[in-house]
């Protein structure tokens, strides 16, 4: 009688073991198939060699924004760019905006050096406000760009000599 019960027990568990093994096999197969989704294969035509973090945003005259109105900067930036390209000993580059009444000048004060692969120079900027308002003098580093644009770095109030 005990043999009969053991035989019935095996008959009862055999299909369940088959289902459990089939389920485990399906789970392992799905895990292996989906694991392939996490593998990246570089495609040479679709990948840029320069990482996104290396693209620097265009330097804006944010440090000069308190001294320059956008209309003034539109006239002053080409003068700064040409002053940064000028030779040592050249006179300061002057600009004037009759619309706002502001005017000023840029003077390159040091020799050229490289920054981010571009030639740059230190400069001093003088801005005279409307109707003889106080003079604002700034110092900074500028790098001429293509055309009449200039990248501006490290601008601060002029500390003098």
PDB file of C-alpha atoms in Angstrom:
ATOM      1  CA  UNK A   1       0.000   0.000   0.000  1.00  0.00           C
ATOM      2  CA  UNK A   2       2.838   2.333   0.723  1.00  0.00           C
ATOM      3  CA  UNK A   3       4.236   1.669  -2.753  1.00  0.00           C
ATOM      4  CA  UNK A   4       0.934   2.599  -4.230  1.00  0.00           C
ATOM      5  CA  UNK A   5       0.889   5.895  -2.336  1.00  0.00           C
ATOM      6  CA  UNK A   6       4.443   6.683  -3.408  1.00  0.00           C
ATOM      7  CA  UNK A   7       3.550   5.985  -7.023  1.00  0.00           C
ATOM      8  CA  UNK A   8       0.549   8.296  -6.815  1.00  0.00           C
ATOM      9  CA  UNK A   9       2.681  10.971  -5.224  1.00  0.00           C
ATOM     10  CA  UNK A  10       5.250  10.803  -8.047  1.00  0.00           C
ATOM     11  CA  UNK A  11       2.479  10.917 -10.598  1.00  0.00           C
ATOM     12  CA  UNK A  12       1.050  13.998  -8.854  1.00  0.00           C
ATOM     13  CA  UNK A  13       4.396  15.934  -8.655  1.00  0.00           C
ATOM     14  CA  UNK A  14       5.856  14.955 -12.032  1.00  0.00           C
ATOM     15  CA  UNK A  15       3.768  17.442 -14.118  1.00  0.00           C
ATOM     16  CA  UNK A  16       4.377  20.187 -11.585  1.00  0.00           C
ATOM     17  CA  UNK A  17       8.171  19.647 -11.769  1.00  0.00           C
ATOM     18  CA  UNK A  18       7.945  19.841 -15.550  1.00  0.00           C
ATOM     19  CA  UNK A  19       6.053  23.145 -15.321  1.00  0.00           C
ATOM     20  CA  UNK A  20       8.519  24.531 -12.773  1.00  0.00           C
ATOM     21  CA  UNK A  21      11.509  23.570 -14.932  1.00  0.00           C
ATOM     22  CA  UNK A  22       9.842  25.001 -18.045  1.00  0.00           C
ATOM     23  CA  UNK A  23       9.116  28.259 -16.235  1.00  0.00           C
ATOM     24  CA  UNK A  24      12.694  28.507 -14.943  1.00  0.00           C
ATOM     25  CA  UNK A  25      14.059  27.811 -18.425  1.00  0.00           C
ATOM     26  CA  UNK A  26      11.793  30.483 -19.959  1.00  0.00           C
ATOM     27  CA  UNK A  27      12.863  32.989 -17.309  1.00  0.00           C
ATOM     28  CA  UNK A  28      16.583  32.318 -17.891  1.00  0.00           C
ATOM     29  CA  UNK A  29      16.121  32.507 -21.685  1.00  0.00           C
ATOM     30  CA  UNK A  30      14.277  35.843 -21.388  1.00  0.00           C
ATOM     31  CA  UNK A  31      16.936  37.218 -19.029  1.00  0.00           C
ATOM     32  CA  UNK A  32      19.715  36.268 -21.446  1.00  0.00           C
ATOM     33  CA  UNK A  33      17.856  37.737 -24.428  1.00  0.00           C
ATOM     34  CA  UNK A  34      17.122  41.003 -22.635  1.00  0.00           C
ATOM     35  CA  UNK A  35      20.661  41.254 -21.292  1.00  0.00           C
ATOM     36  CA  UNK A  36      21.758  41.851 -24.869  1.00  0.00           C
ATOM     37  CA  UNK A  37      19.825  45.138 -24.809  1.00  0.00           C
ATOM     38  CA  UNK A  38      22.281  46.589 -22.323  1.00  0.00           C
ATOM     39  CA  UNK A  39      25.317  45.958 -24.506  1.00  0.00           C
ATOM     40  CA  UNK A  40      26.267  48.957 -26.615  1.00  0.00           C
ATOM     41  CA  UNK A  41      28.008  48.474 -29.899  1.00  0.00           C
ATOM     42  CA  UNK A  42      29.659  51.634 -31.235  1.00  0.00           C
ATOM     43  CA  UNK A  43      28.518  52.585 -34.706  1.00  0.00           C
ATOM     44  CA  UNK A  44      31.249  54.722 -36.300  1.00  0.00           C
ATOM     45  CA  UNK A  45      28.953  56.787 -38.510  1.00  0.00           C
ATOM     46  CA  UNK A  46      26.634  57.843 -35.700  1.00  0.00           C
ATOM     47  CA  UNK A  47      29.054  58.755 -32.915  1.00  0.00           C
ATOM     48  CA  UNK A  48      30.651  62.172 -32.544  1.00  0.00           C
ATOM     49  CA  UNK A  49      34.297  62.044 -31.449  1.00  0.00           C
ATOM     50  CA  UNK A  50      33.916  65.184 -29.330  1.00  0.00           C
ATOM     51  CA  UNK A  51      31.980  64.618 -26.103  1.00  0.00           C
ATOM     52  CA  UNK A  52      29.067  66.953 -25.473  1.00  0.00           C
ATOM     53  CA  UNK A  53      30.652  68.353 -22.312  1.00  0.00           C
ATOM     54  CA  UNK A  54      33.584  69.626 -24.346  1.00  0.00           C
ATOM     55  CA  UNK A  55      31.409  71.998 -26.374  1.00  0.00           C
ATOM     56  CA  UNK A  56      31.757  75.352 -24.714  1.00  0.00           C
ATOM     57  CA  UNK A  57      28.935  77.835 -24.957  1.00  0.00           C
ATOM     58  CA  UNK A  58      29.620  81.082 -26.734  1.00  0.00           C
ATOM     59  CA  UNK A  59      31.143  83.521 -24.289  1.00  0.00           C
ATOM     60  CA  UNK A  60      28.743  86.396 -23.820  1.00  0.00           C
ATOM     61  CA  UNK A  61      29.466  89.840 -22.446  1.00  0.00           C
ATOM     62  CA  UNK A  62      27.702  88.876 -19.240  1.00  0.00           C
ATOM     63  CA  UNK A  63      30.495  90.311 -17.085  1.00  0.00           C
ATOM     64  CA  UNK A  64      30.243  93.550 -19.052  1.00  0.00           C
ATOM     65  CA  UNK A  65      26.434  93.680 -19.017  1.00  0.00           C
ATOM     66  CA  UNK A  66      26.329  96.167 -16.148  1.00  0.00           C
ATOM     67  CA  UNK A  67      28.643  98.497 -18.078  1.00  0.00           C
ATOM     68  CA  UNK A  68      27.217  97.970 -21.576  1.00  0.00           C
ATOM     69  CA  UNK A  69      23.699  98.197 -22.912  1.00  0.00           C
ATOM     70  CA  UNK A  70      23.081  95.612 -25.658  1.00  0.00           C
ATOM     71  CA  UNK A  71      22.974  98.473 -28.190  1.00  0.00           C
ATOM     72  CA  UNK A  72      26.337  99.733 -26.892  1.00  0.00           C
ATOM     73  CA  UNK A  73      27.884  96.251 -26.954  1.00  0.00           C
ATOM     74  CA  UNK A  74      26.820  95.832 -30.590  1.00  0.00           C
ATOM     75  CA  UNK A  75      29.083  98.810 -31.422  1.00  0.00           C
ATOM     76  CA  UNK A  76      31.828  98.102 -28.862  1.00  0.00           C
ATOM     77  CA  UNK A  77      32.453  94.403 -29.574  1.00  0.00           C
ATOM     78  CA  UNK A  78      33.933  94.928 -33.090  1.00  0.00           C
ATOM     79  CA  UNK A  79      36.230  97.611 -31.657  1.00  0.00           C
ATOM     80  CA  UNK A  80      37.369  95.231 -28.891  1.00  0.00           C
ATOM     81  CA  UNK A  81      37.958  92.465 -31.438  1.00  0.00           C
ATOM     82  CA  UNK A  82      40.130  94.735 -33.616  1.00  0.00           C
ATOM     83  CA  UNK A  83      41.985  96.042 -30.521  1.00  0.00           C
ATOM     84  CA  UNK A  84      42.810  92.470 -29.473  1.00  0.00           C
ATOM     85  CA  UNK A  85      44.215  91.808 -32.966  1.00  0.00           C
ATOM     86  CA  UNK A  86      46.233  95.061 -33.008  1.00  0.00           C
ATOM     87  CA  UNK A  87      50.000  95.178 -32.606  1.00  0.00           C
ATOM     88  CA  UNK A  88      51.704  96.343 -29.434  1.00  0.00           C
ATOM     89  CA  UNK A  89      51.865 100.118 -29.232  1.00  0.00           C
ATOM     90  CA  UNK A  90      48.768 100.754 -31.360  1.00  0.00           C
ATOM     91  CA  UNK A  91      46.404 103.436 -30.023  1.00  0.00           C
ATOM     92  CA  UNK A  92      43.302 102.389 -28.027  1.00  0.00           C
ATOM     93  CA  UNK A  93      40.197 101.461 -29.979  1.00  0.00           C
ATOM     94  CA  UNK A  94      37.382 103.953 -29.365  1.00  0.00           C
ATOM     95  CA  UNK A  95      33.642 103.467 -29.796  1.00  0.00           C
ATOM     96  CA  UNK A  96      30.661 105.760 -29.400  1.00  0.00           C
ATOM     97  CA  UNK A  97      26.894 105.287 -29.460  1.00  0.00           C
ATOM     98  CA  UNK A  98      25.055 108.557 -30.185  1.00  0.00           C
ATOM     99  CA  UNK A  99      21.737 106.778 -29.553  1.00  0.00           C
ATOM    100  CA  UNK A 100      22.505 106.084 -25.876  1.00  0.00           C
ATOM    101  CA  UNK A 101      25.136 108.752 -25.275  1.00  0.00           C
ATOM    102  CA  UNK A 102      27.686 106.159 -24.061  1.00  0.00           C
ATOM    103  CA  UNK A 103      31.238 105.951 -25.336  1.00  0.00           C
ATOM    104  CA  UNK A 104      34.503 104.323 -24.347  1.00  0.00           C
ATOM    105  CA  UNK A 105      37.722 102.728 -25.428  1.00  0.00           C
ATOM    106  CA  UNK A 106      39.649  99.477 -25.237  1.00  0.00           C
ATOM    107  CA  UNK A 107      43.385  99.149 -24.747  1.00  0.00           C
ATOM    108  CA  UNK A 108      45.307  95.871 -25.153  1.00  0.00           C
ATOM    109  CA  UNK A 109      47.809  95.840 -22.292  1.00  0.00           C
ATOM    110  CA  UNK A 110      49.833  92.677 -22.758  1.00  0.00           C
ATOM    111  CA  UNK A 111      51.301  90.428 -25.395  1.00  0.00           C
ATOM    112  CA  UNK A 112      49.316  87.655 -27.016  1.00  0.00           C
ATOM    113  CA  UNK A 113      48.990  84.210 -25.412  1.00  0.00           C
ATOM    114  CA  UNK A 114      46.923  81.099 -26.181  1.00  0.00           C
ATOM    115  CA  UNK A 115      43.746  80.110 -24.360  1.00  0.00           C
ATOM    116  CA  UNK A 116      41.650  77.182 -25.587  1.00  0.00           C
ATOM    117  CA  UNK A 117      43.722  77.170 -28.774  1.00  0.00           C
ATOM    118  CA  UNK A 118      42.995  80.824 -29.630  1.00  0.00           C
ATOM    119  CA  UNK A 119      45.242  83.874 -29.391  1.00  0.00           C
ATOM    120  CA  UNK A 120      44.137  86.101 -26.497  1.00  0.00           C
ATOM    121  CA  UNK A 121      45.232  89.326 -24.820  1.00  0.00           C
ATOM    122  CA  UNK A 122      44.574  91.173 -21.608  1.00  0.00           C
ATOM    123  CA  UNK A 123      42.744  94.459 -22.028  1.00  0.00           C
ATOM    124  CA  UNK A 124      41.475  97.474 -20.115  1.00  0.00           C
ATOM    125  CA  UNK A 125      38.059  98.902 -21.003  1.00  0.00           C
ATOM    126  CA  UNK A 126      36.909 102.405 -20.136  1.00  0.00           C
ATOM    127  CA  UNK A 127      33.208 103.301 -20.340  1.00  0.00           C
ATOM    128  CA  UNK A 128      31.875 106.838 -19.991  1.00  0.00           C
ATOM    129  CA  UNK A 129      28.185 107.111 -19.237  1.00  0.00           C
ATOM    130  CA  UNK A 130      25.549 109.528 -20.459  1.00  0.00           C
ATOM    131  CA  UNK A 131      26.111 113.218 -19.824  1.00  0.00           C
ATOM    132  CA  UNK A 132      29.522 112.732 -18.223  1.00  0.00           C
ATOM    133  CA  UNK A 133      28.409 110.014 -15.785  1.00  0.00           C
ATOM    134  CA  UNK A 134      31.267 108.462 -13.813  1.00  0.00           C
ATOM    135  CA  UNK A 135      33.862 106.524 -15.756  1.00  0.00           C
ATOM    136  CA  UNK A 136      33.791 102.763 -15.294  1.00  0.00           C
ATOM    137  CA  UNK A 137      37.095 100.981 -15.902  1.00  0.00           C
ATOM    138  CA  UNK A 138      37.283  97.212 -16.306  1.00  0.00           C
ATOM    139  CA  UNK A 139      40.071  94.734 -16.937  1.00  0.00           C
ATOM    140  CA  UNK A 140      39.793  91.346 -18.539  1.00  0.00           C
ATOM    141  CA  UNK A 141      41.022  88.861 -21.101  1.00  0.00           C
ATOM    142  CA  UNK A 142      39.617  88.746 -24.611  1.00  0.00           C
ATOM    143  CA  UNK A 143      40.054  86.403 -27.551  1.00  0.00           C
ATOM    144  CA  UNK A 144      39.045  87.603 -31.011  1.00  0.00           C
ATOM    145  CA  UNK A 145      36.780  85.229 -32.893  1.00  0.00           C
ATOM    146  CA  UNK A 146      35.732  84.992 -36.498  1.00  0.00           C
ATOM    147  CA  UNK A 147      34.438  88.251 -37.906  1.00  0.00           C
ATOM    148  CA  UNK A 148      33.949  90.991 -35.370  1.00  0.00           C
ATOM    149  CA  UNK A 149      33.129  88.876 -32.320  1.00  0.00           C
ATOM    150  CA  UNK A 150      35.233  88.483 -29.195  1.00  0.00           C
ATOM    151  CA  UNK A 151      35.159  85.935 -26.361  1.00  0.00           C
ATOM    152  CA  UNK A 152      35.514  87.645 -22.981  1.00  0.00           C
ATOM    153  CA  UNK A 153      36.998  86.016 -19.861  1.00  0.00           C
ATOM    154  CA  UNK A 154      37.923  87.075 -16.339  1.00  0.00           C
ATOM    155  CA  UNK A 155      36.398  90.573 -16.352  1.00  0.00           C
ATOM    156  CA  UNK A 156      36.641  92.539 -13.129  1.00  0.00           C
ATOM    157  CA  UNK A 157      36.843  96.166 -12.035  1.00  0.00           C
ATOM    158  CA  UNK A 158      40.234  97.607 -12.888  1.00  0.00           C
ATOM    159  CA  UNK A 159      42.559  97.351  -9.896  1.00  0.00           C
ATOM    160  CA  UNK A 160      45.176  99.748 -11.267  1.00  0.00           C
ATOM    161  CA  UNK A 161      48.895  99.359 -11.244  1.00  0.00           C
TER     162      UNK A 161
END
